[in-house]
PDB file of C-alpha atoms in Angstrom:
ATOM      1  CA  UNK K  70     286.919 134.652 -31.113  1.00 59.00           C
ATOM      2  CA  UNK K  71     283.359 135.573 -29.878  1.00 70.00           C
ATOM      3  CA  UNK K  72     280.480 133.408 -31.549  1.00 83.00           C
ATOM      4  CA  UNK K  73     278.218 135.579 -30.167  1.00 90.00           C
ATOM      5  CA  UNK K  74     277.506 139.208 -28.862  1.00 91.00           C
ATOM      6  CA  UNK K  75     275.586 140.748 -26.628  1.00 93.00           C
ATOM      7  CA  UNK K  76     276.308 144.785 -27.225  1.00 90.00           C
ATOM      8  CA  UNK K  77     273.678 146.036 -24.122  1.00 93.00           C
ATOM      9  CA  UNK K  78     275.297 145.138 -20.710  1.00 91.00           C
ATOM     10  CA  UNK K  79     272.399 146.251 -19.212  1.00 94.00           C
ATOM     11  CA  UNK K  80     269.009 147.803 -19.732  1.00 96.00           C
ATOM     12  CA  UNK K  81     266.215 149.221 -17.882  1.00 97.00           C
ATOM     13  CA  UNK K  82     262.476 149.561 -18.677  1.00 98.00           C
ATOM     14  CA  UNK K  83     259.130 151.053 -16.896  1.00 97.00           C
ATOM     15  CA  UNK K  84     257.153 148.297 -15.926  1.00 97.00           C
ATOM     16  CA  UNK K  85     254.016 147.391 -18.521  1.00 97.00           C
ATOM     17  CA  UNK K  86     256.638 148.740 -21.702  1.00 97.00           C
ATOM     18  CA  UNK K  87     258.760 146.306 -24.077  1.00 98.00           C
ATOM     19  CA  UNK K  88     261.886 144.880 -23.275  1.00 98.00           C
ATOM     20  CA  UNK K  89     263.970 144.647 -26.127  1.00 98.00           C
ATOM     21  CA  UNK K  90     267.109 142.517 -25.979  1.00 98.00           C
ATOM     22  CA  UNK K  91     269.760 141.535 -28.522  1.00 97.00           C
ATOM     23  CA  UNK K  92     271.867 139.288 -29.690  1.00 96.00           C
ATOM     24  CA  UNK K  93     274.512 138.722 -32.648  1.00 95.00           C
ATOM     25  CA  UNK K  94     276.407 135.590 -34.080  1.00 94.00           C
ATOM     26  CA  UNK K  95     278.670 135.036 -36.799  1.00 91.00           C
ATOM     27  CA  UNK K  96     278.459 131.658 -37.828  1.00 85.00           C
ATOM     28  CA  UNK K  97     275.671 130.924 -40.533  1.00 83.00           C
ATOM     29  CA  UNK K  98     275.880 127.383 -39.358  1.00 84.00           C
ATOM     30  CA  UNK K  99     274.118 127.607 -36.185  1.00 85.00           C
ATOM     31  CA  UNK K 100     270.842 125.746 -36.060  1.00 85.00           C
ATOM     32  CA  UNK K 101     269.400 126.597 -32.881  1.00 89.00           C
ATOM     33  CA  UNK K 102     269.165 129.629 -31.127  1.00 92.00           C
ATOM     34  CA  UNK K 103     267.960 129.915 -27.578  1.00 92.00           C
ATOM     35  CA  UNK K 104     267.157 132.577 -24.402  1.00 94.00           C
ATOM     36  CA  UNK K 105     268.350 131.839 -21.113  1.00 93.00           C
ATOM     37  CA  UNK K 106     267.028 134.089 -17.907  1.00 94.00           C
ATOM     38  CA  UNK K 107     269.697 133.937 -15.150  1.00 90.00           C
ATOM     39  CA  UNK K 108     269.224 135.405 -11.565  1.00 88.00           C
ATOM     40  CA  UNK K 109     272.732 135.745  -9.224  1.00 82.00           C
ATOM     41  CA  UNK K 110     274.157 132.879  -7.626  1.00 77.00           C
ATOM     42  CA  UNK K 111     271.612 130.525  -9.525  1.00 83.00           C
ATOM     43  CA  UNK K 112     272.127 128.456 -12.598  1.00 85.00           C
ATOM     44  CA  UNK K 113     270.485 130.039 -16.057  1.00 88.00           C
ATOM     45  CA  UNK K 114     267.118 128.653 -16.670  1.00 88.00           C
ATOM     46  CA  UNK K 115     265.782 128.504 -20.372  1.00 86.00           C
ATOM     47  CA  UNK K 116     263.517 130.442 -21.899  1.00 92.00           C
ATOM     48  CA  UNK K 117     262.536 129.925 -25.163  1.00 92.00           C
ATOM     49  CA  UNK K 118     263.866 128.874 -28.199  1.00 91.00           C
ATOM     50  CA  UNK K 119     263.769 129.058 -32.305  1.00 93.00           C
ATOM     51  CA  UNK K 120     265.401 126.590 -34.741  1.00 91.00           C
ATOM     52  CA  UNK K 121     267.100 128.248 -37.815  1.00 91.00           C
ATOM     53  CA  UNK K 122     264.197 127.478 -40.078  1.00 92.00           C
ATOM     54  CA  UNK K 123     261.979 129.757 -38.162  1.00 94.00           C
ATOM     55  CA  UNK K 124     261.854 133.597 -38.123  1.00 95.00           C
ATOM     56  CA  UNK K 125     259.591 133.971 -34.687  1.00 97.00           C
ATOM     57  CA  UNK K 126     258.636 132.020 -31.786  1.00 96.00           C
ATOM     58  CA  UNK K 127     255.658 133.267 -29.405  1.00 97.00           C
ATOM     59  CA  UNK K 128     255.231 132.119 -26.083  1.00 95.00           C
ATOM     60  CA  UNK K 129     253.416 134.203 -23.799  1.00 96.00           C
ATOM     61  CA  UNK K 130     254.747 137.256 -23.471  1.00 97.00           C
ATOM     62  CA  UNK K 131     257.719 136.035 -24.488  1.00 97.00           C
ATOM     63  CA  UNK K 132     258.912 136.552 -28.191  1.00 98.00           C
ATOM     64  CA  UNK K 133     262.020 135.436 -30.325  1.00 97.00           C
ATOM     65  CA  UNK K 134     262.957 136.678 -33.491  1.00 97.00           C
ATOM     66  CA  UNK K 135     265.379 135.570 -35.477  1.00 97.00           C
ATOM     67  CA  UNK K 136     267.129 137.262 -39.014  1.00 96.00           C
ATOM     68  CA  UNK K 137     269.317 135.092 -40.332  1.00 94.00           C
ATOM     69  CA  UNK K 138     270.471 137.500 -43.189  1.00 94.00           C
ATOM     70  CA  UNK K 139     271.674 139.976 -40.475  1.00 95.00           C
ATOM     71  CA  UNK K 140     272.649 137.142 -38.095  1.00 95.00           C
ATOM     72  CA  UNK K 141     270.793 138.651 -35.443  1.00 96.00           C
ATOM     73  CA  UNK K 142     268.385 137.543 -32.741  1.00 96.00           C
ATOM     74  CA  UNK K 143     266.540 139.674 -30.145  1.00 97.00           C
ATOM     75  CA  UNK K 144     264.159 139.127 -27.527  1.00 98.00           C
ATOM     76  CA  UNK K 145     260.882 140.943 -26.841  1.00 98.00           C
ATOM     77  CA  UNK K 146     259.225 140.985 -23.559  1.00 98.00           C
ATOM     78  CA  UNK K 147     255.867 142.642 -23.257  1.00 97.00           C
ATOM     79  CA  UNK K 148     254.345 143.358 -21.349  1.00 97.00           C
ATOM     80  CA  UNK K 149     257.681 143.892 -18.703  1.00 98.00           C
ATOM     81  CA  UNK K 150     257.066 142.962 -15.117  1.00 97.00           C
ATOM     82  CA  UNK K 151     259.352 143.700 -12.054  1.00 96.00           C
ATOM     83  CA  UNK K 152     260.023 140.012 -11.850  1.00 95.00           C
ATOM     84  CA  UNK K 153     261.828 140.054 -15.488  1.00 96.00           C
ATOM     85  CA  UNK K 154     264.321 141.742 -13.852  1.00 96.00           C
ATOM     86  CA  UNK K 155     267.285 139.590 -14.295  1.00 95.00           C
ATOM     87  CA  UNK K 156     270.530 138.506 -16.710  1.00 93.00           C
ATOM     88  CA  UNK K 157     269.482 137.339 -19.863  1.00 96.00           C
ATOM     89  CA  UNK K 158     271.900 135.019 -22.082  1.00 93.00           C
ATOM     90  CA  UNK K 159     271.240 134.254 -25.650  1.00 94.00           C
ATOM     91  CA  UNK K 160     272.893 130.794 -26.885  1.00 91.00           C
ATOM     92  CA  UNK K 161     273.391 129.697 -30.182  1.00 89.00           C
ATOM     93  CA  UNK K 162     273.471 126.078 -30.734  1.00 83.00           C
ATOM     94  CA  UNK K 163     274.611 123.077 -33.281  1.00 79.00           C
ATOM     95  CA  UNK K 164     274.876 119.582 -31.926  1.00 74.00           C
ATOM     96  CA  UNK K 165     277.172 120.011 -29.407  1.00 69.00           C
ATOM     97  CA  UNK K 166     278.727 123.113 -29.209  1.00 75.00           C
ATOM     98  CA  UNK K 167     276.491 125.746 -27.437  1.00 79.00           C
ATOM     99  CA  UNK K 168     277.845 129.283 -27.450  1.00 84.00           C
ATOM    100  CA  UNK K 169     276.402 132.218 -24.970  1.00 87.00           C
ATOM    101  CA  UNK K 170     276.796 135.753 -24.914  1.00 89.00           C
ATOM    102  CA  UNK K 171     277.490 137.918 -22.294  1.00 87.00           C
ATOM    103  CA  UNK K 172     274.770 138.433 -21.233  1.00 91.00           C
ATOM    104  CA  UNK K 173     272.114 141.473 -20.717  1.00 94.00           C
ATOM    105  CA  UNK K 174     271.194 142.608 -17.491  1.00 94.00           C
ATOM    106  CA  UNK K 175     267.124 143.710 -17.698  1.00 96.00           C
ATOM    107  CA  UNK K 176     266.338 146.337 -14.755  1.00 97.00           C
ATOM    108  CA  UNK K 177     262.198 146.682 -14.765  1.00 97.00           C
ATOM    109  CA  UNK K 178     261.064 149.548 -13.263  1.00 97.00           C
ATOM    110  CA  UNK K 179     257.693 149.505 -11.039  1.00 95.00           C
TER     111      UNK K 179
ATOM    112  CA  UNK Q  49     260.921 117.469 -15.179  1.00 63.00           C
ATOM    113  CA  UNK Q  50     264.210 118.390 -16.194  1.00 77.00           C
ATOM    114  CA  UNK Q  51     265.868 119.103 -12.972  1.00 87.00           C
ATOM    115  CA  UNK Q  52     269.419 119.393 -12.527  1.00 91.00           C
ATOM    116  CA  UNK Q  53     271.021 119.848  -8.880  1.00 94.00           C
ATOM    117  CA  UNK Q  54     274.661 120.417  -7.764  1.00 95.00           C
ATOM    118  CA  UNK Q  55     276.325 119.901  -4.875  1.00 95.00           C
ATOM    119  CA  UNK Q  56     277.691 121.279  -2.828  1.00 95.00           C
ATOM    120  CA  UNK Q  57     276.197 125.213  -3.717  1.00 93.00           C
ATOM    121  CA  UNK Q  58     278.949 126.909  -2.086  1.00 94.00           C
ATOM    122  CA  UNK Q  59     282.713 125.788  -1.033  1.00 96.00           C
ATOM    123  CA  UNK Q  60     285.603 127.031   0.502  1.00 96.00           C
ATOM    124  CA  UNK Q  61     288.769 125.336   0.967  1.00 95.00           C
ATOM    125  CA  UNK Q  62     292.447 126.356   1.408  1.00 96.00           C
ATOM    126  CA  UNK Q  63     295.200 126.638  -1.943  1.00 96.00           C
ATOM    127  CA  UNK Q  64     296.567 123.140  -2.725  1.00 96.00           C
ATOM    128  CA  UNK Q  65     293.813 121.052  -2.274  1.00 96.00           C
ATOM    129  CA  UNK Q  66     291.509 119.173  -4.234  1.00 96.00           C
ATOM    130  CA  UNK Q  67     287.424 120.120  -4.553  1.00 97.00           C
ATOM    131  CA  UNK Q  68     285.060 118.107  -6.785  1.00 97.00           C
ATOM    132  CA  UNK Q  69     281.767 119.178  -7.419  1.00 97.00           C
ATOM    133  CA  UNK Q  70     278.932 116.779  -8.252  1.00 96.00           C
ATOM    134  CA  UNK Q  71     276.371 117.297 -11.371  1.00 96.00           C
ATOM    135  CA  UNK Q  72     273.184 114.887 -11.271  1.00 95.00           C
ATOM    136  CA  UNK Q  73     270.228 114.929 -13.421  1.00 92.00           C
ATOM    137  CA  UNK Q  74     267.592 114.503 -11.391  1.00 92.00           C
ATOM    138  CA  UNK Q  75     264.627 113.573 -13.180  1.00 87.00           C
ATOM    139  CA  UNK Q  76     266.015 112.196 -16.638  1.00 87.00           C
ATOM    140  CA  UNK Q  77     268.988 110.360 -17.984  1.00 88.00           C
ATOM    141  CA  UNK Q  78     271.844 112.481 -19.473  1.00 87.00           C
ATOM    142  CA  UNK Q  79     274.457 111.149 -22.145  1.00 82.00           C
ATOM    143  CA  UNK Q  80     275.931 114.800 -22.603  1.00 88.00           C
ATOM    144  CA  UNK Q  81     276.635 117.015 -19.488  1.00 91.00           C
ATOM    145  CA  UNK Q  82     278.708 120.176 -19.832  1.00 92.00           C
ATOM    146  CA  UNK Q  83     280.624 122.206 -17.348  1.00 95.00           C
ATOM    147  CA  UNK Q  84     280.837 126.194 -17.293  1.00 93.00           C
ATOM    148  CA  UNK Q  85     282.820 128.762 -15.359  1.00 92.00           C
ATOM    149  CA  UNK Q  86     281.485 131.995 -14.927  1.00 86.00           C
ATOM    150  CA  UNK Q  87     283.261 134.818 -13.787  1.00 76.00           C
ATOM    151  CA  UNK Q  88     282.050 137.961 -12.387  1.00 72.00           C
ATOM    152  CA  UNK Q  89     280.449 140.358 -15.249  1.00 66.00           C
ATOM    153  CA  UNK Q  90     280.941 137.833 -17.816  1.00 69.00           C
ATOM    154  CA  UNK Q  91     279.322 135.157 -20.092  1.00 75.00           C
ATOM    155  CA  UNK Q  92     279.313 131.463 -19.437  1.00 82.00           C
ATOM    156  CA  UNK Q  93     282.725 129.612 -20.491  1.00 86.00           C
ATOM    157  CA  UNK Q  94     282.324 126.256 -21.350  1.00 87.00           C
ATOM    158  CA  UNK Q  95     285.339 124.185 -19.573  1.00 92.00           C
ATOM    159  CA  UNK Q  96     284.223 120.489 -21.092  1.00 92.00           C
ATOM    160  CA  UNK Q  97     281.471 118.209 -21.961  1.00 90.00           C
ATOM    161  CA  UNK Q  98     281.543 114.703 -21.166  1.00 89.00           C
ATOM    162  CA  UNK Q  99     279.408 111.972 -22.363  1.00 85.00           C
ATOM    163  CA  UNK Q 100     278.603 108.933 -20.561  1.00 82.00           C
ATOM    164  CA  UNK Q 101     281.463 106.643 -20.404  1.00 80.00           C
ATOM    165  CA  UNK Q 102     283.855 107.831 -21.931  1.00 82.00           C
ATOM    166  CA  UNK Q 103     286.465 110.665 -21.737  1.00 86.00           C
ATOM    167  CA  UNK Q 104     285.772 114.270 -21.442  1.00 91.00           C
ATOM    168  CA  UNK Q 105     286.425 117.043 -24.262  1.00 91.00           C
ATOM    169  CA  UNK Q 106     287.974 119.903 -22.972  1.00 93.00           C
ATOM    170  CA  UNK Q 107     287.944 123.616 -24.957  1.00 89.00           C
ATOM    171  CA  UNK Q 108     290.709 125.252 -25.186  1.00 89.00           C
ATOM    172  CA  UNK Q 109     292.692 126.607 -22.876  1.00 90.00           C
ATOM    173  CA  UNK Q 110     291.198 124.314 -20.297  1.00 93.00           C
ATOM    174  CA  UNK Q 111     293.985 122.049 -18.275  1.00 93.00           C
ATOM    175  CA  UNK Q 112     292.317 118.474 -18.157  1.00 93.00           C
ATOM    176  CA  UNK Q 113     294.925 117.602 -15.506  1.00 94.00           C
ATOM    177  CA  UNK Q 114     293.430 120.541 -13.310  1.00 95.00           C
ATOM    178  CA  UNK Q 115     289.919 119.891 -14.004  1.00 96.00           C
ATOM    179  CA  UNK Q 116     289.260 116.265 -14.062  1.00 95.00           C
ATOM    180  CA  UNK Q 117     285.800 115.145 -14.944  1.00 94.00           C
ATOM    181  CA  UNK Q 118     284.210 111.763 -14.877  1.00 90.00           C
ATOM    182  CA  UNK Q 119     280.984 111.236 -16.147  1.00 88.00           C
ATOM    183  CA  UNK Q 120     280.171 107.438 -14.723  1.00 82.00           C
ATOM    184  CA  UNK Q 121     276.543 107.301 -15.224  1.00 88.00           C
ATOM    185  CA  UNK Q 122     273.439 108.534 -16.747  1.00 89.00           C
ATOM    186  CA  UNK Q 123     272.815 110.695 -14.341  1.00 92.00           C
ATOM    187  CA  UNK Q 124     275.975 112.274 -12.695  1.00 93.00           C
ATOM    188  CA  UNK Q 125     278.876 114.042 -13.701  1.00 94.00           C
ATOM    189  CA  UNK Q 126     281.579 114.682 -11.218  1.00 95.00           C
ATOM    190  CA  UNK Q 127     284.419 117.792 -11.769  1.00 96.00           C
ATOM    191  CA  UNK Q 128     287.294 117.857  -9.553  1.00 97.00           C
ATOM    192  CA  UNK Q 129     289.507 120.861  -8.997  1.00 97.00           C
ATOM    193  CA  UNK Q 130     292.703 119.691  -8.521  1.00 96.00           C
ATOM    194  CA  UNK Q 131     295.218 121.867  -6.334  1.00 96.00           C
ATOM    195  CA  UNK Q 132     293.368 124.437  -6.049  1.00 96.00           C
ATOM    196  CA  UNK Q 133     294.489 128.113  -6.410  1.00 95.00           C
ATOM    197  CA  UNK Q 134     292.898 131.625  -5.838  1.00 95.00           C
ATOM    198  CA  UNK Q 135     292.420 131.878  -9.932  1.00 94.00           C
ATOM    199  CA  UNK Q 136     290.280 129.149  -9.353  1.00 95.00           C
ATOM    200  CA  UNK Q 137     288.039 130.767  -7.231  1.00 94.00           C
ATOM    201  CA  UNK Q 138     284.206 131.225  -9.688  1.00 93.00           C
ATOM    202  CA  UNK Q 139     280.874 129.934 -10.445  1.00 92.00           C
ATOM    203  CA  UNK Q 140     280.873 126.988 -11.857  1.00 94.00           C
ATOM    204  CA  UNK Q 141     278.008 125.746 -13.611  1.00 93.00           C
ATOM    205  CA  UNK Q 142     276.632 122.151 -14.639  1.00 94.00           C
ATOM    206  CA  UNK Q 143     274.400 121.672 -17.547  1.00 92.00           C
ATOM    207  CA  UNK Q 144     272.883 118.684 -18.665  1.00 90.00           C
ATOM    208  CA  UNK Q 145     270.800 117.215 -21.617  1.00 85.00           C
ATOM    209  CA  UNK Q 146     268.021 115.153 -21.667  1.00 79.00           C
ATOM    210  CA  UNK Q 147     268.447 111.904 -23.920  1.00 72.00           C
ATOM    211  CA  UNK Q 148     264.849 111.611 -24.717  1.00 73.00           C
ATOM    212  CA  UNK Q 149     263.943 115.213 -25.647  1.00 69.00           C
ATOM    213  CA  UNK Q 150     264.046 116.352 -29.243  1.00 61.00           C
ATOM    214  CA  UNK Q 151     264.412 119.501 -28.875  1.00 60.00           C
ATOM    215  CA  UNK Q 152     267.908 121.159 -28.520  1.00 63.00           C
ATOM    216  CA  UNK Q 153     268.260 122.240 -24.879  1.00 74.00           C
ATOM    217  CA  UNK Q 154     269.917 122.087 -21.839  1.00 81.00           C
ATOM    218  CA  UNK Q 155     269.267 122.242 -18.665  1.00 87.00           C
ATOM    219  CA  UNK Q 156     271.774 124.269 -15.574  1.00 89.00           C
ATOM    220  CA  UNK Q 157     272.005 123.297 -12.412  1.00 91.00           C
ATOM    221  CA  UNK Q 158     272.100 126.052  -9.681  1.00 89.00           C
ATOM    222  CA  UNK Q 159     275.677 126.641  -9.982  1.00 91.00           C
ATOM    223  CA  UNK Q 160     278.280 126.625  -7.157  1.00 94.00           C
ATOM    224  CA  UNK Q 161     280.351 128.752  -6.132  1.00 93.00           C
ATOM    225  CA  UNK Q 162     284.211 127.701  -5.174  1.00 95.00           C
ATOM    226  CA  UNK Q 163     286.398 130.195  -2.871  1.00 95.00           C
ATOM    227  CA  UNK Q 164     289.783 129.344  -2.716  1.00 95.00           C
ATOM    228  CA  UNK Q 165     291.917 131.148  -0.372  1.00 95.00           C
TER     229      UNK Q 165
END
């Protein structure tokens, strides 16, 4: 049973636009959401982050937002750059028990 | 901070024997580690997490017996692939969290990757 989706396998943006990336759970109990960037053969590296009593996080040019209602999370990058190009996971978390997705693999476009 | 290497990065080794794989915190003391496989095209899996000193807590559908995992110290975590098959052949991935950050996060080691043939 899968805590958490990730419905875009991939997705590709011109460089400079907005990378939009999503992510859904199912469990109303998470507390802690988080983005992980991962490039091939390395281990995922993290992001950012929101708790569950947030509905946006900034950093950068890196924003989470979360919807609890909908039980959905997404990702905005902007402005993209070539060097975003990579595997994103989004992670759900409660004490212990992190769950991923499957991940979303962001092509940027120069 | 927060640094997390694994060792060895990349192994290959013949069907029936044993591999272990070694997780260390590098820069910060770790009560909870956690161990992932990741196959090709798909999410991470969590296999276990083990706290310091005591026994690991396997998900399931994970064979303790195959995957043995000790988690001695602070700062390493060991998993051990016993008798080794081609099914075992993945990425496997060590994550670690720090004991004196607040915040809920964890940090991956670079990941290695086992071949068994």
């Amino acid at each position: 049973d899968q805590q958490v989706k990730q419905n875009s396998p991939s997705l590709s943006v011109q460089e400079g636009r907005i990378s939009i990336l999503n992510c859904d759970y199912t469990n109303s109990m998470f507390d802690y959401f988080l983005w992980y960037k991962k490039y091939p053969a390395e281990g995922p590296t993290f992001l950012i982050s929101i708790s569950s009593i947030k509905d946006k996080n900034e950093d950068g040019r890196f924003t989470v937002f979360l919807n609890k209602s909908a039980k959905h999370l997404s990702l905005h990058i902007v402005p993209s750059q070539p060097g975003d190009s990579a595997v994103y996971f989004c992670a759900v978390n409660t004490g212990n028990q992190f769950y991923f997705g499957t991940g979303t693999s962001l092509t940027v476009i120069p | 901070g927060a640094v997390v290497s694994q060792h060895p990065s990349r192994v290959i080794c013949k069907s029936g024997t044993s591999v272990k794989i070694e997780c260390r915190s590098l820069d910060f003391q770790a009560t909870t580690m956690f161990w992932y496989r990741q196959f090709p095209k798909q999410s991470l899996m969590l296999m276990a997490t083990s706290n310091e000193g005591s026994k690991a807590t396997y998900e399931q559908g994970v064979e303790k017996d195959k995957f043995l995992i000790n988690h001695a110290s602070l700062t390493l975590s060991t998993l051990t692939v016993t008798s080794a098959h081609p099914e075992d052949s993945s990425f496997y991935i060590c994550s670690a969290r720090d004991r004196d950050r607040v915040i809920n996060e964890q940090f991956f080691g670079p990941g290695t990757r086992l071949t068994v043939l």
